[in-house]
Tab-separated table of C-alpha atoms in Angstrom:
chain	number	residue	atom	x	y	z
A	131	MET	CA	-49.014	2.306	-52.491
A	132	THR	CA	-49.889	0.354	-55.915
A	133	ASP	CA	-50.524	-3.361	-55.594
A	134	ALA	CA	-47.660	-5.762	-57.143
A	135	MET	CA	-48.807	-8.145	-59.506
A	136	LYS	CA	-46.558	-11.155	-60.647
A	137	VAL	CA	-46.942	-14.809	-62.857
A	138	LEU	CA	-45.114	-17.187	-60.892
A	139	GLN	CA	-42.470	-19.303	-62.558
A	140	ARG	CA	-43.874	-22.414	-61.643
A	141	THR	CA	-47.372	-23.237	-63.004
A	142	VAL	CA	-50.161	-26.237	-62.180
A	143	ASN	CA	-51.133	-28.497	-65.181
A	144	GLY	CA	-50.086	-25.630	-67.632
A	145	ARG	CA	-51.799	-22.973	-65.787
A	146	ALA	CA	-50.038	-19.892	-64.593
A	147	ILE	CA	-50.329	-19.139	-60.765
A	148	HIS	CA	-50.657	-15.386	-60.448
A	149	ARG	CA	-49.654	-13.357	-57.006
A	150	ARG	CA	-50.774	-10.081	-56.230
A	151	HIS	CA	-48.860	-8.006	-53.258
A	152	HIS	CA	-50.833	-6.009	-51.192
A	153	VAL	CA	-49.341	-3.954	-48.178
A	154	LYS	CA	-51.641	-3.487	-45.307
A	155	SER	CA	-52.142	-0.134	-43.437
A	156	ASP	CA	-50.313	-1.571	-40.843
A	157	GLY	CA	-47.172	-2.448	-42.965
A	158	ARG	CA	-48.080	-6.102	-43.263
A	159	ASP	CA	-47.776	-7.659	-46.204
A	160	LEU	CA	-50.942	-9.992	-47.408
A	161	LEU	CA	-50.267	-11.688	-50.581
A	162	LEU	CA	-52.738	-13.221	-52.665
A	163	TYR	CA	-52.451	-16.218	-54.874
A	164	GLY	CA	-54.826	-17.590	-57.487
A	165	TYR	CA	-54.992	-19.279	-60.633
A	166	HIS	CA	-56.435	-15.993	-61.934
A	167	PRO	CA	-55.188	-12.293	-61.579
A	168	HIS	CA	-56.631	-11.255	-58.384
A	169	THR	CA	-58.002	-7.121	-59.408
A	170	LEU	CA	-60.625	-6.736	-56.967
A	171	PRO	CA	-60.766	-3.499	-55.166
A	172	ARG	CA	-59.865	-3.029	-51.550
A	173	VAL	CA	-62.671	-2.987	-49.423
A	174	GLU	CA	-62.455	0.481	-47.048
A	175	GLY	CA	-62.104	0.385	-43.511
A	176	GLU	CA	-59.143	-0.046	-40.743
A	177	ASP	CA	-56.566	-2.630	-41.014
A	178	LEU	CA	-56.677	-4.585	-37.691
A	179	GLN	CA	-53.162	-3.766	-36.108
A	180	THR	CA	-49.972	-5.962	-34.918
A	181	LEU	CA	-49.238	-6.735	-31.368
A	182	THR	CA	-45.221	-7.654	-31.573
A	183	GLY	CA	-42.662	-8.921	-28.698
A	184	SER	CA	-40.790	-12.180	-28.683
A	185	GLU	CA	-37.457	-13.554	-27.712
A	186	LEU	CA	-35.553	-16.812	-27.646
A	187	ARG	CA	-33.744	-18.483	-24.705
A	188	TRP	CA	-31.513	-21.403	-24.067
A	189	HIS	CA	-32.695	-24.336	-22.703
A	190	PRO	CA	-29.135	-25.711	-21.293
A	191	LEU	CA	-30.709	-29.089	-20.326
A	192	ARG	CA	-32.283	-29.938	-23.815
A	193	GLY	CA	-29.865	-27.905	-26.175
A	194	ASP	CA	-32.420	-26.239	-28.005
A	195	TRP	CA	-33.871	-22.421	-27.814
A	196	SER	CA	-37.392	-21.884	-26.693
A	197	ILE	CA	-39.489	-18.924	-28.175
A	198	TYR	CA	-41.375	-16.521	-26.055
A	199	ALA	CA	-43.841	-14.401	-26.964
A	200	ALA	CA	-45.737	-12.426	-24.628
A	201	ALA	CA	-48.193	-11.009	-27.161
A	202	ARG	CA	-49.653	-14.250	-28.076
A	203	GLN	CA	-51.904	-14.370	-25.128
A	204	ASN	CA	-54.274	-11.842	-26.577
A	205	ARG	CA	-54.593	-13.417	-29.884
A	206	THR	CA	-57.931	-14.094	-31.206
A	207	PHE	CA	-59.092	-16.906	-29.563
A	208	LYS	CA	-62.560	-18.790	-31.341
A	209	PRO	CA	-64.046	-15.695	-32.632
A	210	SER	CA	-67.787	-16.114	-34.075
A	211	ALA	CA	-68.346	-16.678	-37.824
A	212	ALA	CA	-69.188	-12.998	-37.988
A	213	GLU	CA	-65.774	-12.181	-36.303
A	214	ASN	CA	-63.960	-14.336	-38.241
A	215	PRO	CA	-60.502	-12.648	-39.133
A	216	LEU	CA	-59.592	-14.958	-41.976
A	217	ALA	CA	-63.028	-14.442	-44.180
A	218	ALA	CA	-62.896	-12.235	-46.826
A	219	SER	CA	-63.883	-8.437	-46.232
A	220	LYS	CA	-67.786	-7.331	-46.592
A	221	PRO	CA	-68.274	-3.416	-47.080
A	222	GLY	CA	-69.824	-2.010	-44.304
A	223	ALA	CA	-68.463	-4.546	-41.913
A	224	PRO	CA	-65.250	-4.271	-39.742
A	225	LEU	CA	-62.224	-5.689	-41.972
A	226	THR	CA	-60.788	-8.848	-41.805
A	227	GLU	CA	-56.976	-9.708	-42.173
A	228	ILE	CA	-57.797	-10.068	-46.331
A	229	PRO	CA	-59.524	-7.118	-46.922
A	230	PHE	CA	-61.133	-8.248	-50.244
A	231	GLU	CA	-64.387	-9.165	-51.099
A	232	HIS	CA	-63.453	-12.545	-52.783
A	233	PHE	CA	-59.501	-14.551	-52.454
A	234	GLU	CA	-58.871	-17.874	-53.805
A	235	LEU	CA	-55.323	-18.125	-51.142
A	236	ALA	CA	-53.969	-15.840	-49.149
A	237	VAL	CA	-50.973	-15.404	-46.826
A	238	PHE	CA	-50.174	-12.453	-44.954
A	239	LYS	CA	-48.019	-11.720	-41.933
A	240	ASN	CA	-49.416	-13.028	-38.335
A	241	ARG	CA	-51.106	-10.401	-36.011
A	242	PHE	CA	-49.471	-11.917	-32.993
A	243	PRO	CA	-45.519	-13.311	-34.590
A	244	SER	CA	-43.502	-15.182	-32.355
A	245	LEU	CA	-40.847	-14.278	-34.803
A	246	HIS	CA	-40.602	-11.165	-37.298
A	247	ALA	CA	-38.083	-8.973	-38.829
A	248	ASP	CA	-37.774	-6.505	-36.338
A	249	ALA	CA	-37.475	-8.279	-33.188
A	250	HIS	CA	-35.019	-6.763	-30.429
A	251	GLU	CA	-31.962	-8.049	-29.151
A	252	PRO	CA	-32.617	-9.410	-25.912
A	253	ASN	CA	-30.317	-8.680	-23.308
A	254	THR	CA	-31.465	-10.233	-19.846
A	255	PRO	CA	-28.448	-10.957	-17.366
A	256	GLY	CA	-27.654	-14.715	-16.455
A	257	LEU	CA	-29.611	-15.764	-19.725
A	258	LYS	CA	-28.504	-17.223	-22.941
A	259	MET	CA	-30.986	-15.381	-25.448
A	260	HIS	CA	-31.382	-15.042	-29.099
A	261	SER	CA	-32.998	-12.074	-31.018
A	262	ALA	CA	-36.502	-13.235	-32.574
A	263	LYS	CA	-35.931	-12.160	-35.725
A	264	GLY	CA	-37.690	-14.392	-38.775
A	265	ALA	CA	-41.218	-14.379	-39.763
A	266	CYS	CA	-44.559	-15.701	-39.066
A	267	GLU	CA	-47.018	-15.944	-41.374
A	268	VAL	CA	-50.619	-17.354	-41.980
A	269	ILE	CA	-51.889	-18.878	-44.778
A	270	VAL	CA	-55.549	-19.356	-45.690
A	271	TYR	CA	-56.259	-22.147	-48.001
A	272	SER	CA	-59.714	-20.993	-49.082
A	273	PRO	CA	-62.466	-18.216	-48.312
A	274	GLU	CA	-64.816	-20.880	-47.106
A	275	ALA	CA	-65.131	-21.363	-43.530
A	276	GLN	CA	-65.402	-25.294	-43.859
A	277	GLY	CA	-62.898	-27.687	-45.354
A	278	SER	CA	-59.872	-29.445	-45.052
A	279	LEU	CA	-57.005	-30.738	-47.096
A	280	ALA	CA	-58.722	-33.782	-47.384
A	281	THR	CA	-61.764	-31.997	-48.901
A	282	LEU	CA	-60.462	-28.913	-51.023
A	283	GLY	CA	-59.925	-30.684	-54.007
A	284	GLN	CA	-56.816	-31.144	-55.838
A	285	ALA	CA	-56.705	-28.040	-57.631
A	286	ARG	CA	-56.445	-25.954	-54.668
A	287	ARG	CA	-54.132	-28.311	-53.103
A	288	ARG	CA	-51.599	-27.613	-55.678
A	289	LEU	CA	-51.973	-23.644	-55.635
A	290	LEU	CA	-50.941	-24.530	-51.849
A	291	VAL	CA	-47.899	-26.524	-52.779
A	292	ALA	CA	-46.970	-23.466	-55.250
A	293	ALA	CA	-47.668	-20.945	-52.547
A	294	TRP	CA	-45.393	-22.577	-49.867
A	295	ILE	CA	-42.900	-23.143	-52.266
A	296	ASP	CA	-43.092	-18.773	-53.162
A	297	ARG	CA	-42.690	-18.547	-49.675
A	298	TYR	CA	-39.739	-21.128	-49.000
A	299	GLU	CA	-38.184	-19.601	-51.371
A	300	ALA	CA	-38.661	-15.804	-50.182
A	301	LEU	CA	-37.900	-16.765	-46.791
A	302	PHE	CA	-34.560	-18.291	-47.386
A	303	GLU	CA	-33.527	-15.488	-49.470
A	304	SER	CA	-34.496	-13.079	-46.410
A	305	GLY	CA	-32.120	-14.752	-44.351
A	306	CYS	CA	-34.408	-17.610	-42.288
A	307	ALA	CA	-31.895	-20.370	-41.613
A	308	PHE	CA	-35.186	-22.898	-41.296
A	309	VAL	CA	-38.556	-22.563	-42.946
A	310	LEU	CA	-41.494	-24.295	-41.437
A	311	PRO	CA	-44.802	-25.040	-43.005
A	312	PHE	CA	-47.621	-26.638	-41.113
A	313	GLU	CA	-51.207	-26.318	-39.544
A	314	ASN	CA	-52.358	-27.290	-36.215
A	315	ARG	CA	-55.893	-29.101	-36.266
A	316	GLY	CA	-58.364	-29.588	-33.819
A	317	ASP	CA	-59.104	-27.723	-30.436
A	318	GLU	CA	-57.159	-30.422	-28.905
A	319	VAL	CA	-54.110	-29.010	-30.127
A	320	GLY	CA	-54.798	-25.385	-29.436
A	321	VAL	CA	-56.592	-24.041	-32.414
A	322	THR	CA	-58.198	-20.695	-31.986
A	323	LEU	CA	-59.200	-20.463	-35.279
A	324	HIS	CA	-61.607	-22.899	-37.132
A	325	HIS	CA	-61.236	-21.865	-40.822
A	326	PRO	CA	-59.412	-24.065	-43.123
A	327	HIS	CA	-55.626	-22.366	-42.434
A	328	GLY	CA	-51.611	-23.321	-41.790
A	329	GLN	CA	-48.902	-21.122	-40.883
A	330	ILE	CA	-45.342	-21.082	-42.117
A	331	TYR	CA	-42.447	-19.896	-39.757
A	332	GLY	CA	-38.760	-18.507	-40.587
A	333	PHE	CA	-36.600	-19.458	-37.833
A	334	PRO	CA	-33.129	-17.450	-37.650
A	335	ILE	CA	-31.568	-20.959	-36.615
A	336	VAL	CA	-31.989	-24.547	-37.178
A	337	PRO	CA	-34.284	-25.885	-34.470
A	338	ARG	CA	-32.501	-29.092	-32.898
A	339	PRO	CA	-34.382	-32.110	-34.316
A	340	GLN	CA	-33.942	-30.640	-38.243
A	341	ALA	CA	-30.175	-30.115	-37.350
A	342	PHE	CA	-29.707	-33.589	-36.518
A	343	ALA	CA	-31.900	-34.194	-39.751
A	344	ALA	CA	-29.308	-32.516	-41.803
A	345	ALA	CA	-26.439	-33.490	-40.365
A	346	ALA	CA	-27.518	-37.592	-41.098
A	347	PHE	CA	-28.241	-36.405	-44.408
A	348	GLU	CA	-24.976	-35.031	-44.781
A	349	GLU	CA	-23.547	-37.962	-43.606
A	350	GLY	CA	-25.112	-40.095	-46.421
A	351	TYR	CA	-28.000	-41.314	-44.476
A	352	ASP	CA	-30.365	-42.406	-47.786
A	353	LEU	CA	-33.820	-42.054	-46.356
A	354	ALA	CA	-35.439	-43.134	-49.851
A	355	ALA	CA	-33.654	-46.166	-49.952
A	356	GLU	CA	-34.018	-47.154	-46.430
A	357	VAL	CA	-38.120	-46.708	-47.277
A	358	LYS	CA	-37.533	-48.963	-50.195
A	359	ASP	CA	-36.162	-51.747	-48.036
A	360	TRP	CA	-39.020	-51.645	-45.367
A	361	GLY	CA	-41.010	-53.220	-48.473
A	362	ALA	CA	-44.782	-52.973	-48.334
A	363	ALA	CA	-45.636	-53.742	-44.919
A	364	TYR	CA	-44.715	-49.458	-43.720
A	365	ARG	CA	-46.214	-48.318	-46.717
A	366	ILE	CA	-49.731	-46.405	-47.293
A	367	ALA	CA	-49.937	-44.913	-50.440
A	368	GLU	CA	-47.678	-43.338	-53.604
A	369	ALA	CA	-48.323	-41.204	-56.225
A	370	GLY	CA	-46.458	-39.454	-58.592
A	371	GLY	CA	-42.942	-40.317	-57.423
A	372	LEU	CA	-43.985	-39.726	-53.411
A	373	CYS	CA	-44.914	-42.098	-51.059
A	374	SER	CA	-46.782	-41.872	-47.663
A	375	TYR	CA	-45.624	-44.699	-45.117
A	376	ALA	CA	-45.425	-45.219	-41.478
A	377	PRO	CA	-41.825	-45.068	-40.829
A	378	ARG	CA	-40.070	-48.004	-38.378
A	379	PHE	CA	-39.096	-45.548	-36.365
A	380	ALA	CA	-41.894	-43.648	-35.515
A	381	ARG	CA	-42.259	-41.679	-32.112
A	382	PHE	CA	-45.769	-41.330	-32.161
A	383	PRO	CA	-48.964	-43.591	-33.007
A	384	TYR	CA	-50.372	-43.035	-35.941
A	385	GLU	CA	-47.192	-41.375	-37.260
A	386	VAL	CA	-47.404	-41.107	-41.214
A	387	TRP	CA	-44.386	-39.526	-43.376
A	388	ILE	CA	-44.700	-38.616	-47.339
A	389	SER	CA	-41.767	-38.601	-49.176
A	390	ALA	CA	-40.246	-38.349	-52.865
A	391	THR	CA	-38.765	-42.431	-53.817
A	392	GLU	CA	-36.051	-40.467	-55.182
A	393	PRO	CA	-33.979	-38.222	-53.308
A	394	VAL	CA	-34.984	-34.651	-53.983
A	395	SER	CA	-33.768	-31.637	-51.662
A	396	GLY	CA	-37.075	-29.874	-50.770
A	397	PRO	CA	-40.598	-29.127	-52.451
A	398	TRP	CA	-38.798	-25.958	-54.718
A	399	ALA	CA	-37.037	-29.024	-56.536
A	400	PHE	CA	-40.406	-30.702	-57.162
A	401	ASN	CA	-40.811	-31.669	-61.089
A	402	GLU	CA	-45.057	-31.552	-62.095
A	403	GLU	CA	-45.600	-34.876	-61.395
A	404	GLN	CA	-44.104	-34.992	-57.652
A	405	ALA	CA	-45.904	-31.192	-56.912
A	406	ASP	CA	-49.036	-33.540	-58.252
A	407	GLY	CA	-48.428	-36.472	-56.176
A	408	PHE	CA	-47.356	-34.335	-53.040
A	409	ALA	CA	-50.537	-32.407	-53.185
A	410	HIS	CA	-52.587	-35.969	-53.544
A	411	LEU	CA	-51.111	-37.196	-50.676
A	412	LEU	CA	-51.718	-34.421	-48.673
A	413	GLY	CA	-54.933	-35.050	-48.735
A	414	ASP	CA	-54.946	-38.584	-48.898
A	415	THR	CA	-53.330	-38.618	-45.406
A	416	VAL	CA	-55.804	-36.581	-43.645
A	417	ARG	CA	-58.642	-38.441	-45.745
A	418	ARG	CA	-57.574	-41.843	-43.774
A	419	TYR	CA	-56.901	-39.962	-40.377
A	420	ASP	CA	-60.378	-38.755	-40.675
A	421	ALA	CA	-61.889	-41.918	-41.890
A	422	PHE	CA	-59.982	-44.285	-39.355
A	423	PHE	CA	-61.292	-42.359	-36.461
A	424	GLY	CA	-64.631	-41.106	-37.699
A	425	ARG	CA	-63.654	-37.343	-37.334
A	426	GLU	CA	-61.673	-34.655	-37.809
A	427	THR	CA	-58.507	-35.903	-36.474
A	428	PRO	CA	-56.474	-33.485	-34.149
């Protein structure tokens, strides 16, 4: 199969974003994003194989769904540098998840997904269940094994935002009800791979907290206006029409939100200035956390 090459409609400071779509031997998609077309030949070798099996179960006391994914018990756990599955592949060595000698930013379907397109329809008597159809993707920020949103640099953060937007649009189009890009960071929250990366989940249902938030906005709640009313005491930084702040109703210590100063439906609706401001504030927030605690903050 010939890889599909595409130039995204969204640019970064006038620079085109290129995307290469490669299908791995087990059928998983690998997308390579960059400021330059990715034309390297594939490194020869055998791809890693996918393990699946998951379902959603209804929690009658919380009124929400829980994901059960037994296969994730066997996922990769703190490998050595030589066995890093998120690094670029080297000729003559076992293939990583990215069978190329170099890349700028990569997205691939998780080898141990909690949600996947071919999830079965569960049927256990006495349990209210839902198919775990959806998507679990890994997004690798850089070929370098060290770094964070604070240190990657603005150009790579802008590339990351462009890739997120591309995946938002594709996953919504595929039928996902809710799309969540996120990053776990630090051993304390269960990180098993320390290479700079995040994940993207596409859910078949809208999780309860996000459903409540959507309902609040539909009923007229204006977050942007409220942030303005709170004033400077709660504001941390501003850039490109966005601001970071500690919400007055925060549930966690050191909680920081980033949102547009005027209502916008999501990152896919950002203009160039807003996308630039969002990328900057992502790095600025992580930098502030690390400086405050004197370490890479979980």
